[in-house]
PDB file of C-alpha atoms in Angstrom:
ATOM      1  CA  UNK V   1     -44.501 -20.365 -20.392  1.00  0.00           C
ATOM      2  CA  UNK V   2     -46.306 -22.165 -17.449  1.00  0.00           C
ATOM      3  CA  UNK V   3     -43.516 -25.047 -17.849  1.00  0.00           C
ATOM      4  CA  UNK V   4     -40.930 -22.554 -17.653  1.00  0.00           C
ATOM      5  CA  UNK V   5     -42.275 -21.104 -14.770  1.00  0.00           C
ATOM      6  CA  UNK V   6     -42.798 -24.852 -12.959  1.00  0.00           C
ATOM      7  CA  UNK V   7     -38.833 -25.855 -13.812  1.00  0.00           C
ATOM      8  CA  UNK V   8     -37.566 -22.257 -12.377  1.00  0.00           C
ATOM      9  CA  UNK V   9     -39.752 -23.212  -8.831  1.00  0.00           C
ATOM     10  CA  UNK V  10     -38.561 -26.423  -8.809  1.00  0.00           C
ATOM     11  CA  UNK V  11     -35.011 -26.093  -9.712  1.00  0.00           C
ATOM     12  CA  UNK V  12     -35.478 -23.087  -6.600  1.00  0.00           C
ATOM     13  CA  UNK V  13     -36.821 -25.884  -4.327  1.00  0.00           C
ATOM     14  CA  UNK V  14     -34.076 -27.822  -4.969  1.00  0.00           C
ATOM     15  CA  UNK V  15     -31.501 -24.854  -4.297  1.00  0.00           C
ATOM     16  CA  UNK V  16     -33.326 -24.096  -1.170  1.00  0.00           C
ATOM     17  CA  UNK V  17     -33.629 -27.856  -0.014  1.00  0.00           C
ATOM     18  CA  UNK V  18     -29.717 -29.241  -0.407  1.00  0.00           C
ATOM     19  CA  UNK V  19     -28.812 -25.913   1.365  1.00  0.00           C
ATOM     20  CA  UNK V  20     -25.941 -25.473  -1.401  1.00  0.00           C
ATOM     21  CA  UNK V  21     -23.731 -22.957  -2.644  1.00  0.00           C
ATOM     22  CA  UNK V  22     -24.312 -21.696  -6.007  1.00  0.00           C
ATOM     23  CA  UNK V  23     -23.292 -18.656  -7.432  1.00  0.00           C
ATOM     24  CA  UNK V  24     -23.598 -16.639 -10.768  1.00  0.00           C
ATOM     25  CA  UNK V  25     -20.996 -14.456 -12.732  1.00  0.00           C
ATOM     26  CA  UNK V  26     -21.621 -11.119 -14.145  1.00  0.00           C
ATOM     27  CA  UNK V  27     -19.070  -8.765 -15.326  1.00  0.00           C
ATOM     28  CA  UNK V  28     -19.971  -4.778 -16.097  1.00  0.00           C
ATOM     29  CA  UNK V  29     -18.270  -1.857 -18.132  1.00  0.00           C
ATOM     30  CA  UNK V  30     -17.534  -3.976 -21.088  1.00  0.00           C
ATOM     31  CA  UNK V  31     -16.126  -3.976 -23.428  1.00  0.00           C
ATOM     32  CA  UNK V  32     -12.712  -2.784 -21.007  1.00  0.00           C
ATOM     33  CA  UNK V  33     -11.883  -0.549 -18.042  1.00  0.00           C
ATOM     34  CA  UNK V  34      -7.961   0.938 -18.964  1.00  0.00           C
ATOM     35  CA  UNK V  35      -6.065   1.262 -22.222  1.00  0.00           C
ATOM     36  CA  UNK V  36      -7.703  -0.468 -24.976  1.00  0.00           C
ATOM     37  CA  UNK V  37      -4.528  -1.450 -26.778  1.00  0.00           C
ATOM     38  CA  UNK V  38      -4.479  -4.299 -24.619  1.00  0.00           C
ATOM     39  CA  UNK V  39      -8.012  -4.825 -24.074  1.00  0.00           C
ATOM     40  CA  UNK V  40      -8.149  -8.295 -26.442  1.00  0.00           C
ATOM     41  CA  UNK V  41      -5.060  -9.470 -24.241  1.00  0.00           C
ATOM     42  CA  UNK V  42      -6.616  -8.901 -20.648  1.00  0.00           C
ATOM     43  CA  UNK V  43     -10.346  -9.892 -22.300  1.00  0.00           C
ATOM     44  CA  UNK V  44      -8.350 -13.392 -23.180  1.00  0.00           C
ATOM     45  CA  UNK V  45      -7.529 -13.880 -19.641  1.00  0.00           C
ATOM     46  CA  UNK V  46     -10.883 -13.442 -18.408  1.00  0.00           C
ATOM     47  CA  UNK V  47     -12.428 -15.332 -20.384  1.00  0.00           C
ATOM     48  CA  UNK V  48      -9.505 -18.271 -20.155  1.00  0.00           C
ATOM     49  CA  UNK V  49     -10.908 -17.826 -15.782  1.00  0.00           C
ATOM     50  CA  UNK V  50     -14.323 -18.151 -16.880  1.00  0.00           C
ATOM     51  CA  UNK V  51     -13.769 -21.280 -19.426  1.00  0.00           C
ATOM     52  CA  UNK V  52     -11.283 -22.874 -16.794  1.00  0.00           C
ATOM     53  CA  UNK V  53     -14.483 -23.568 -14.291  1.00  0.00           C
ATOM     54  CA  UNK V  54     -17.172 -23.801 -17.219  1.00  0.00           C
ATOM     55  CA  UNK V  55     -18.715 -20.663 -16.354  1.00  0.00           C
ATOM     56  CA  UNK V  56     -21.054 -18.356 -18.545  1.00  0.00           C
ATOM     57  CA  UNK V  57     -21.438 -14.957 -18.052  1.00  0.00           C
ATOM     58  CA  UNK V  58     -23.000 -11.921 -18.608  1.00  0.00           C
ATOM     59  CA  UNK V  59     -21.160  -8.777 -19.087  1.00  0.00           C
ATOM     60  CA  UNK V  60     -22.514  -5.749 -19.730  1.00  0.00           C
ATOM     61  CA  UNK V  61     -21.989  -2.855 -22.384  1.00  0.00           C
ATOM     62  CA  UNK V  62     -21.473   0.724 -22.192  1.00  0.00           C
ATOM     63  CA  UNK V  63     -21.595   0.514 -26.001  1.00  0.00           C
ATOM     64  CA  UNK V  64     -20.318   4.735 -26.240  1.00  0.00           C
ATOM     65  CA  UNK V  65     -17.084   2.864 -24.919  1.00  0.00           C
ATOM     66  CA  UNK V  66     -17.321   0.291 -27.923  1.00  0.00           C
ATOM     67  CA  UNK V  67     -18.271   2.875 -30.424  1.00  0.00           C
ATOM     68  CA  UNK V  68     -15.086   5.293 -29.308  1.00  0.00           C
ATOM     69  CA  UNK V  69     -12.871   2.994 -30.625  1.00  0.00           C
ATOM     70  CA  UNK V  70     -15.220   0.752 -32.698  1.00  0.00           C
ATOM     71  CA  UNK V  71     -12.877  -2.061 -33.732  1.00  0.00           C
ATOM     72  CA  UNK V  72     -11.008  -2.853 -30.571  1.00  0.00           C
ATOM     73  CA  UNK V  73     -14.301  -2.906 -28.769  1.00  0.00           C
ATOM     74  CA  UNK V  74     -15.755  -4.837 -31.331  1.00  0.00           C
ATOM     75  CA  UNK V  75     -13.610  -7.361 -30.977  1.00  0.00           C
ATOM     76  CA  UNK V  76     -13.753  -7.617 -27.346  1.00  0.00           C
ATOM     77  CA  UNK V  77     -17.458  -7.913 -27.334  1.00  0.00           C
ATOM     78  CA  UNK V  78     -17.055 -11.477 -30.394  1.00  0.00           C
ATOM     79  CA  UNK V  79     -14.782 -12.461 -27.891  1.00  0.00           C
ATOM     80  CA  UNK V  80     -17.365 -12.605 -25.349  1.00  0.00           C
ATOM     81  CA  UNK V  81     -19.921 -14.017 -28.200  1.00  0.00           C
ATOM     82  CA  UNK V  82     -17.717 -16.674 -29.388  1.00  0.00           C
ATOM     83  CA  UNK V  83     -17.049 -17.855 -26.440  1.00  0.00           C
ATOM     84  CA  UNK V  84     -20.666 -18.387 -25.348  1.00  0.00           C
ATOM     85  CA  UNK V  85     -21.514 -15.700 -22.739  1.00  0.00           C
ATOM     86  CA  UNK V  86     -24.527 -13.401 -23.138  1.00  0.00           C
ATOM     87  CA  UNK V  87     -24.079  -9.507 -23.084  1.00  0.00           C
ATOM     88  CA  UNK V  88     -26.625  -7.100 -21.150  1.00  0.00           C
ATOM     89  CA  UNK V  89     -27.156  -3.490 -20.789  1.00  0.00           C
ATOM     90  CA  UNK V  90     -25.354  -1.419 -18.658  1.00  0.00           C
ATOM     91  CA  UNK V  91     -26.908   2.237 -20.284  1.00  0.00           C
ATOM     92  CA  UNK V  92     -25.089   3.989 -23.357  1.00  0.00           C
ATOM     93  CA  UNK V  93     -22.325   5.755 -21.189  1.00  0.00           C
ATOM     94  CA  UNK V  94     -22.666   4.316 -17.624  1.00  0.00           C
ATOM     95  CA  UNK V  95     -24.831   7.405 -17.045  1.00  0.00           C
ATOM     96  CA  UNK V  96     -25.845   8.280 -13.027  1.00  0.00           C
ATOM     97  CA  UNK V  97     -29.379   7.688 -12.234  1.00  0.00           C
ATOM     98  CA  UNK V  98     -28.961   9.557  -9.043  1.00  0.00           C
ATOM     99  CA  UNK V  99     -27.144  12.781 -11.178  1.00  0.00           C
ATOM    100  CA  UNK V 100     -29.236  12.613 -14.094  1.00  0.00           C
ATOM    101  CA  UNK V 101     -33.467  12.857 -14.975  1.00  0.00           C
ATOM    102  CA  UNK V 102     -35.586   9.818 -15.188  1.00  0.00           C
ATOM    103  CA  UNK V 103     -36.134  10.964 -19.146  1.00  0.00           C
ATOM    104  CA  UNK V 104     -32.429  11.221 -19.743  1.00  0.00           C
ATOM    105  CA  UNK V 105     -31.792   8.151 -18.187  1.00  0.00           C
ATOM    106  CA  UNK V 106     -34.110   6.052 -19.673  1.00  0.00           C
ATOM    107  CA  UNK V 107     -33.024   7.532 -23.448  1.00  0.00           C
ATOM    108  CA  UNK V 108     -29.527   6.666 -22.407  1.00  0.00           C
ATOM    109  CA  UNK V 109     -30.782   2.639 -21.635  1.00  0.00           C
ATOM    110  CA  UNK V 110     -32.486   2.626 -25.334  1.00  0.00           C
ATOM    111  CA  UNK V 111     -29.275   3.899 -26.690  1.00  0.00           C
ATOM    112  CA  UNK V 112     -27.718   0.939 -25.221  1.00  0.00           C
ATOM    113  CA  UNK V 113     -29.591  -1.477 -26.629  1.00  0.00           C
ATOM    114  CA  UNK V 114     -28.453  -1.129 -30.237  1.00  0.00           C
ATOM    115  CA  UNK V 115     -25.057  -1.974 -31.203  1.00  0.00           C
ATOM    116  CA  UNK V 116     -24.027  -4.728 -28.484  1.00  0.00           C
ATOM    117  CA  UNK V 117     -28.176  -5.999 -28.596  1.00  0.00           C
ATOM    118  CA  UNK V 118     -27.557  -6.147 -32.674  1.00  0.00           C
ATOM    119  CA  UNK V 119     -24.175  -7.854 -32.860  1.00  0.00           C
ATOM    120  CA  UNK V 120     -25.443 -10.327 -29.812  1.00  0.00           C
ATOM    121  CA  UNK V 121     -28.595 -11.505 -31.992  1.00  0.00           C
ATOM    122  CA  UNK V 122     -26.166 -11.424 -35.141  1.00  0.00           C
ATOM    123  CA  UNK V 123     -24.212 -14.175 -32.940  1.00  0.00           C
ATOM    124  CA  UNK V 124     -26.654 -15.950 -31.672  1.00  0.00           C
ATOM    125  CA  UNK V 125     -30.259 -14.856 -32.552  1.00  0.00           C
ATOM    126  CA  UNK V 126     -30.765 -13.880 -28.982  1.00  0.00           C
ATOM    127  CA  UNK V 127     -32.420 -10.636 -27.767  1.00  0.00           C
ATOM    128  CA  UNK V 128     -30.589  -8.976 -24.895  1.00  0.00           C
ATOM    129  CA  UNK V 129     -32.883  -9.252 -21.742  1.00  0.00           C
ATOM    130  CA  UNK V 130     -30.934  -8.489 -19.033  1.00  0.00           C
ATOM    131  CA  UNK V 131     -30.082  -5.001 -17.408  1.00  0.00           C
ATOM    132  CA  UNK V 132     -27.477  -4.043 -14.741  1.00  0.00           C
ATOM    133  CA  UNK V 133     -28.032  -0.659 -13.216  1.00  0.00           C
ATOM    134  CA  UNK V 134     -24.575   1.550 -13.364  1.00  0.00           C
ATOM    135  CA  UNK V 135     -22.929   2.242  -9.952  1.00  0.00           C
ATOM    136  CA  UNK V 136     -25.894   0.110  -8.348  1.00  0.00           C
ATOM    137  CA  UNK V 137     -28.238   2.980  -8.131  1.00  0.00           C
ATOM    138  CA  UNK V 138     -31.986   2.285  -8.551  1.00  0.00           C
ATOM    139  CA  UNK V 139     -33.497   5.775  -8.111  1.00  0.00           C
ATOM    140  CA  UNK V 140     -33.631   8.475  -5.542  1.00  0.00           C
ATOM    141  CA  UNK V 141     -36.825   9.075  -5.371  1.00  0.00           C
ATOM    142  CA  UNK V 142     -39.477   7.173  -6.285  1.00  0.00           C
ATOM    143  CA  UNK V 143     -40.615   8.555  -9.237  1.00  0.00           C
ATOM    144  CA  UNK V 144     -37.015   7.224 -10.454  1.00  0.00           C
ATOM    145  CA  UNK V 145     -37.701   3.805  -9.003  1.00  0.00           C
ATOM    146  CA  UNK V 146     -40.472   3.216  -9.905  1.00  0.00           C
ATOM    147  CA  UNK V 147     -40.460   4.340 -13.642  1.00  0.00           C
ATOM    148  CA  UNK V 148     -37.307   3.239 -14.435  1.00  0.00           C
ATOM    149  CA  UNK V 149     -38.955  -0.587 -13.096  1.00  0.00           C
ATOM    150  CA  UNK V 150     -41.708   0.172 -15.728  1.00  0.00           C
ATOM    151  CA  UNK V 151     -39.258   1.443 -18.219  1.00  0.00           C
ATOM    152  CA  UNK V 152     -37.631  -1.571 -18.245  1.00  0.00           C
ATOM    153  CA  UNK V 153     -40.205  -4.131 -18.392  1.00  0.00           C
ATOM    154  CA  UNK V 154     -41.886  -1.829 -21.461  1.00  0.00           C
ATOM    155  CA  UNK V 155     -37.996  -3.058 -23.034  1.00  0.00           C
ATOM    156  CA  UNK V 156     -38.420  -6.683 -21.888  1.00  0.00           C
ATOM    157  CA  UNK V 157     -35.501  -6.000 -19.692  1.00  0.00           C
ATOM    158  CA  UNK V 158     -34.728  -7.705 -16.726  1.00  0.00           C
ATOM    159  CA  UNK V 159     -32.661  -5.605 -13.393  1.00  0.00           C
ATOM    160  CA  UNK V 160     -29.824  -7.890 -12.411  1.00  0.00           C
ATOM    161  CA  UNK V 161     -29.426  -7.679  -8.665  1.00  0.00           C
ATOM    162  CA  UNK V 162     -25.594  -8.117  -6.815  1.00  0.00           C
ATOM    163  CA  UNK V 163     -25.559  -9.849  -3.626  1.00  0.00           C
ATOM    164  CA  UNK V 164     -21.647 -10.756  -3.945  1.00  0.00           C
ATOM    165  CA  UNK V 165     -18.705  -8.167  -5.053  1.00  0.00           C
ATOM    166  CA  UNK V 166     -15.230  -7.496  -3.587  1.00  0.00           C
ATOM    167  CA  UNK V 167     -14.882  -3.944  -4.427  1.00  0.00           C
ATOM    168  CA  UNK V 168     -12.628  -4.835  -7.711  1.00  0.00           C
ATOM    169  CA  UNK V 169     -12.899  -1.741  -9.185  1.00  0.00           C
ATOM    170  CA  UNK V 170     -11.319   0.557  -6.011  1.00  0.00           C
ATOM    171  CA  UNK V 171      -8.644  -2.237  -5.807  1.00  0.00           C
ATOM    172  CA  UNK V 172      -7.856  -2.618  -9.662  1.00  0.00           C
ATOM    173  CA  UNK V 173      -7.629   1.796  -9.709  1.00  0.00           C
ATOM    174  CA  UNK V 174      -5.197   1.079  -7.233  1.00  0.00           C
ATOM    175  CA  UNK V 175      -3.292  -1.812  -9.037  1.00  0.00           C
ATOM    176  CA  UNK V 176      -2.566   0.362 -11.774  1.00  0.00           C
ATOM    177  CA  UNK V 177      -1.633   2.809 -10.596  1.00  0.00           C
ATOM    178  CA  UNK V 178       1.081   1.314  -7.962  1.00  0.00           C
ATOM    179  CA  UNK V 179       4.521  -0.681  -8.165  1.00  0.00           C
ATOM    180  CA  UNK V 180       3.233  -2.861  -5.127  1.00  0.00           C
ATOM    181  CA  UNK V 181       0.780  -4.904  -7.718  1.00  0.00           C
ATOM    182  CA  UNK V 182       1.683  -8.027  -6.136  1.00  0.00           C
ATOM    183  CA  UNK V 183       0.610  -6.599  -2.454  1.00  0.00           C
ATOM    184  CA  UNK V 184      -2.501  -5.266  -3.736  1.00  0.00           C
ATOM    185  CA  UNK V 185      -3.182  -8.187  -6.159  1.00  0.00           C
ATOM    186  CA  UNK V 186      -2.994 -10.474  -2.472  1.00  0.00           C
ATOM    187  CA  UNK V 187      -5.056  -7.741  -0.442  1.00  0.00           C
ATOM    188  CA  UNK V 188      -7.764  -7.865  -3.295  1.00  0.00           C
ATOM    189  CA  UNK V 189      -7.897 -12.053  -3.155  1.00  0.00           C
ATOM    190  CA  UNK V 190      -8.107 -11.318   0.899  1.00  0.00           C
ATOM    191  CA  UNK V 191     -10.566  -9.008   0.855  1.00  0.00           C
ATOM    192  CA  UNK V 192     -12.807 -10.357  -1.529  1.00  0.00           C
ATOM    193  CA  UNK V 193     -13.043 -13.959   0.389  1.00  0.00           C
ATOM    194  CA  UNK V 194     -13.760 -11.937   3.670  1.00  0.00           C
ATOM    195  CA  UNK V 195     -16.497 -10.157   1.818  1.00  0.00           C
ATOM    196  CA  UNK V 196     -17.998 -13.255   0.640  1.00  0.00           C
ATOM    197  CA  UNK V 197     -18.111 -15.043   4.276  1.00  0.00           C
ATOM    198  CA  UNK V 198     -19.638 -12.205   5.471  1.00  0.00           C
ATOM    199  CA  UNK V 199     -22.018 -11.741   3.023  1.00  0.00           C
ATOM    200  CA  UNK V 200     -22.460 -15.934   3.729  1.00  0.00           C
ATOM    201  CA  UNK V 201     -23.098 -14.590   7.344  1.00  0.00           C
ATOM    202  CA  UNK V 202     -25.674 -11.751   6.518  1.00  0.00           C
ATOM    203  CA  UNK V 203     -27.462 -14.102   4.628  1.00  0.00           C
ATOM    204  CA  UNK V 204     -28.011 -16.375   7.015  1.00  0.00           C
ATOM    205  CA  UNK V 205     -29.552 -13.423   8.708  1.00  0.00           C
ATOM    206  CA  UNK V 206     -32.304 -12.779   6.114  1.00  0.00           C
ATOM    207  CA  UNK V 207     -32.916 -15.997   4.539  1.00  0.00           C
ATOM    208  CA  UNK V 208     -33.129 -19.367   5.920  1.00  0.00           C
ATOM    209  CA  UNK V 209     -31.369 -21.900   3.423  1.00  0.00           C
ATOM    210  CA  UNK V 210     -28.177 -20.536   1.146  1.00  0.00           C
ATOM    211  CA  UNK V 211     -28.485 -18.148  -1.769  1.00  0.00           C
ATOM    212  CA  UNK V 212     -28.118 -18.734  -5.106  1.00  0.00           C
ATOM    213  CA  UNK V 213     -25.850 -15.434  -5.665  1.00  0.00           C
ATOM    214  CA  UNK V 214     -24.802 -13.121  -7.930  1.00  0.00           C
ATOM    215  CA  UNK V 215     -21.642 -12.325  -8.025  1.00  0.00           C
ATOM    216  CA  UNK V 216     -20.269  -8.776  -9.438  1.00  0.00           C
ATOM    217  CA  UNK V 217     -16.645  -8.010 -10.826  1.00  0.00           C
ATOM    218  CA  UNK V 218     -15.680  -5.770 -13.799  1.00  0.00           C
ATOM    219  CA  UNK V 219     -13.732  -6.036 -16.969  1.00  0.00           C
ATOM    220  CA  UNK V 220     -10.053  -4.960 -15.717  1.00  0.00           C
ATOM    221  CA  UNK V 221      -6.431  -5.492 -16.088  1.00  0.00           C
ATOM    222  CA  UNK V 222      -6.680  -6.952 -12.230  1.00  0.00           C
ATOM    223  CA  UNK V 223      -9.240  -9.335 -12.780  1.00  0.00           C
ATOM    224  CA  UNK V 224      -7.537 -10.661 -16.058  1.00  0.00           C
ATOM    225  CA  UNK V 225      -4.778 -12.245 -13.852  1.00  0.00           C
ATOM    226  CA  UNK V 226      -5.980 -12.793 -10.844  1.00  0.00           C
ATOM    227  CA  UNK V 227      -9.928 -14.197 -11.356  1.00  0.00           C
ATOM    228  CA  UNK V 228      -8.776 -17.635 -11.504  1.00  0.00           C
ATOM    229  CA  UNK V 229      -7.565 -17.455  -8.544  1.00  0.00           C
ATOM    230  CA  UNK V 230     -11.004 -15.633  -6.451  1.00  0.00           C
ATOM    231  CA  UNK V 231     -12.835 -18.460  -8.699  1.00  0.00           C
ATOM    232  CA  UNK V 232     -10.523 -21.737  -7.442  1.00  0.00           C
ATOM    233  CA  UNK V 233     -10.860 -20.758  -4.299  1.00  0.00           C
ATOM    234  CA  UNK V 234     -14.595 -19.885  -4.194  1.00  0.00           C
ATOM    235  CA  UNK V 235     -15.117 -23.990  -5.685  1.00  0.00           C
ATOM    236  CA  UNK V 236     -12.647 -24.704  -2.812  1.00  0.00           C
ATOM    237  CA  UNK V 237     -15.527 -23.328  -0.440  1.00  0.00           C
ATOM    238  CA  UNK V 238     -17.971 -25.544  -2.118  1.00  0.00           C
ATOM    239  CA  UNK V 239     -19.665 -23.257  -4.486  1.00  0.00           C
ATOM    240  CA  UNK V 240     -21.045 -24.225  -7.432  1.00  0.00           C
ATOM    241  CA  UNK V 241     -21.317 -22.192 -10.698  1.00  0.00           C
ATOM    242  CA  UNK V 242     -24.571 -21.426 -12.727  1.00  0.00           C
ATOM    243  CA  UNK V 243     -26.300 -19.161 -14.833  1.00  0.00           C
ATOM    244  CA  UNK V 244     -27.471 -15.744 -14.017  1.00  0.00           C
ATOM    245  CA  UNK V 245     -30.913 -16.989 -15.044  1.00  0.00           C
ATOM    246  CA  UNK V 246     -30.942 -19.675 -12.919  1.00  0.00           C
ATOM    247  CA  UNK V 247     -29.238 -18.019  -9.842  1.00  0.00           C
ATOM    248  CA  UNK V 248     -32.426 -15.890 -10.046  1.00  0.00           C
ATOM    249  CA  UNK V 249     -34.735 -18.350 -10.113  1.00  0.00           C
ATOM    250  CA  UNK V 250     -34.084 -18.535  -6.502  1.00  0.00           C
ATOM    251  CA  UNK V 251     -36.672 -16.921  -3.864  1.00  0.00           C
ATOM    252  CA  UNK V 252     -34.453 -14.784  -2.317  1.00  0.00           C
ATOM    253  CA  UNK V 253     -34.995 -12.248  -5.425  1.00  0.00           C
ATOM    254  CA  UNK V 254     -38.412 -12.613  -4.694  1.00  0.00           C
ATOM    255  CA  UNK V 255     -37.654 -10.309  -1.460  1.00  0.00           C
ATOM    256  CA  UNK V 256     -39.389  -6.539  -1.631  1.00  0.00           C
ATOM    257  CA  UNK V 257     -36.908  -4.013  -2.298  1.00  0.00           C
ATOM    258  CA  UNK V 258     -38.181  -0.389  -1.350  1.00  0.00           C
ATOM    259  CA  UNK V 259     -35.356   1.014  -0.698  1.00  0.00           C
ATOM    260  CA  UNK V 260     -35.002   4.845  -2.548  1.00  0.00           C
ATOM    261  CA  UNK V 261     -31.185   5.780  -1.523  1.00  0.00           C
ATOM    262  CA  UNK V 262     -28.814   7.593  -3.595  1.00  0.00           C
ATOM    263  CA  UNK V 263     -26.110   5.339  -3.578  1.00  0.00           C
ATOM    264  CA  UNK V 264     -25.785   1.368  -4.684  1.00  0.00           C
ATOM    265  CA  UNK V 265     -24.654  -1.613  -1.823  1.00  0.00           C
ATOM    266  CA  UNK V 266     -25.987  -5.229  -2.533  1.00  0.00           C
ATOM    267  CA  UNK V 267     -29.463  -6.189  -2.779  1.00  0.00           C
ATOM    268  CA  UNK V 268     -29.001  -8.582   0.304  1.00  0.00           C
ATOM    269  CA  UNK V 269     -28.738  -5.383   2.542  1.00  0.00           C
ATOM    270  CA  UNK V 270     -31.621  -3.373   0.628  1.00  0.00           C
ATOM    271  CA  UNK V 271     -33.607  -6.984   1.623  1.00  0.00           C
ATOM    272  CA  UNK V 272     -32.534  -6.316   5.178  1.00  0.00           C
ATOM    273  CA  UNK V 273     -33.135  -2.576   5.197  1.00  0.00           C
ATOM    274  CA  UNK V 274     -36.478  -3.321   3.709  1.00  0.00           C
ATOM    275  CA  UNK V 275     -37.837  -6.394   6.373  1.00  0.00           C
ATOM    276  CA  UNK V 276     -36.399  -3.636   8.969  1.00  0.00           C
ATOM    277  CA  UNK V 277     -33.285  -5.965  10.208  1.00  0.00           C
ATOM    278  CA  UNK V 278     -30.458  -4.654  11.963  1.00  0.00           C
ATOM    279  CA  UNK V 279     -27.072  -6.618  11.580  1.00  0.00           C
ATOM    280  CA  UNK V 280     -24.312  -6.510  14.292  1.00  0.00           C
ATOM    281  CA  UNK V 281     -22.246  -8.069  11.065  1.00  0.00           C
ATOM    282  CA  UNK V 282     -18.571  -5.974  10.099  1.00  0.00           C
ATOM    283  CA  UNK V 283     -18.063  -5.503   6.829  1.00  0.00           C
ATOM    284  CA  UNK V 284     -14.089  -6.144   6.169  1.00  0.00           C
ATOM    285  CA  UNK V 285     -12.360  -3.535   5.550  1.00  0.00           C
ATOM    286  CA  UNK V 286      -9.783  -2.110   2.893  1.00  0.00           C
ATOM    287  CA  UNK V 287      -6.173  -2.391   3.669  1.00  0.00           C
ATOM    288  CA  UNK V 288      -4.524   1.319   4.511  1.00  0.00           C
ATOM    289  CA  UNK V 289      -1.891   0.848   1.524  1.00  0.00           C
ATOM    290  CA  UNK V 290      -4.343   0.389  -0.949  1.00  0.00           C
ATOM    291  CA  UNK V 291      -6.049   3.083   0.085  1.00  0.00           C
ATOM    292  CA  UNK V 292      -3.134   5.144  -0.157  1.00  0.00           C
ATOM    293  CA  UNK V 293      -2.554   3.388  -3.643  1.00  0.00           C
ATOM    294  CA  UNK V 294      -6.219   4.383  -4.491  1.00  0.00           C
ATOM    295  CA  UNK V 295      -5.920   8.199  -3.422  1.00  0.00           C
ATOM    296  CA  UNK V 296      -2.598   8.645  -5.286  1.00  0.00           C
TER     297      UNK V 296
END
């Protein structure tokens, strides 16, 4: 354990020191977000972006979504397997921490952690270890925070933070549901590559050196044809791709968190919020159209 602990510090030293890029993949509300008639098809070309830059995931479950239609979410999830990515748990049915009790909650994470945790260790012998909190929310009050963060270490599960995202899932509602695809497929590229300079920027602001980030997107019909693309040109920037566990090996997830919101934003604003920083930073914003698309 102690020689674990030594290689994580020093492969975060060496992060720190070259003042690199690196960032990590995860992908939530597996096994599919839209019709599931097509889910193997669109899982293909995800995991065709991911292989194309020698990338390995985590992507986690809502295993209610598997079990509704067991054998084409099945096979989406030994897709994942076979192909070498590690799955994580994302609660039973993407349940609200902010709508629901700490109890409920917390019965709706162990119900997680059977069928895609059981069919990962069939795969691989591995135990799943790695927890993503659904619509980023970490408690509203801080009996919520604070024993959900003891719930989960009584599981051996570890919170995933997001410092990087590009707001897939409003642009892929509005992909599918509009005949300008192509428009919105461009304004999603756009807007995602703003958000990441600017979340470059804010950074900076909070942490001297680069990040080692994580990186959020979901499992959608948008990101099946278009994540190769968001991943070229984030190597074209000079990022490098590792591991989740790595990435958070880095000190920046060292940084308190106490913030007790309702909502979910990235962790590199609740490590602002918390150290008291102000930003004069912009966030980009959302084209009108897809907007419009979205509200439709």
């Amino acid at each position: 354990m102690k020689k674990l602990v030594l290689l994580g510090f020093a492969f975060a030293v060496t992060l720190t020191a070259r003042a690199q890029k690196y960032v990590a993949f995860t992908m939530d509300d597996l096994p599919f977000v839209g019709n599931y008639d097509s889910a193997s098809i669109y899982t293909e070309g995800i995991l065709q972006a991911f292989d194309k830059f020698g990338i390995k995931a985590v992507g986690f479950v809502n295993d209610k979504f598997v079990l509704d239609q067991k054998d084409k979410g099945t096979k989406v999830l030994q897709a994942w397997l076979e192909k070498g990515h590690e799955l994580g748990n994302h609660t039973f049915s993407h349940m609200s921490l902010t709508e629901s009790s700490l109890e409920d909650y917390i019965e709706d994470i162990k119900a997680g952690q059977q069928y895609s945790a059981e069919l990962q260790k069939k795969y691989n012998g591995q135990e799943m270890r790695y927890f993503r909190h659904p619509y980023l929310q970490t408690g509203n009050d801080s009996l919520k925070r604070y024993g959900l963060e003891a719930a989960l270490q009584g599981m051996s599960l570890q919170a995933v933070p997001v410092t990087i995202d590009g707001s897939d899932w409003y642009f892929n509602q509005a992909y599918v549901k509009s005949n300008r695809k192509e428009e919105i497929a461009k304004a999603y590229i756009n807007y995602t590559l703003d958000n990441v300079a600017y979340l470059e920027k804010l950074t900076a602001e909070i942490h001297e050196g680069s990040a080692a980030h994580i990186f959020l997107v979901h499992a959608n019909p948008l990101n099946a044809k278009y994540l190769s693309t968001i991943l070229q040109a984030l190597k074209d920037r000079g990022y490098q791709f590792i591991s989740v566990d790595k990435a958070l090996s880095h000190p920046i997830y060292q940084k308190p968190d106490t913030v007790i919101v309702p909502g979910g934003f990235s962790w590199l604003h609740r490590w602002r919020i918390s150290a008291k920083q102000k930003t004069s930073l912009k966030e980009p914003e959302i084209p009108r159209f897809v907007k419009e698309a979205y509200e439709k």
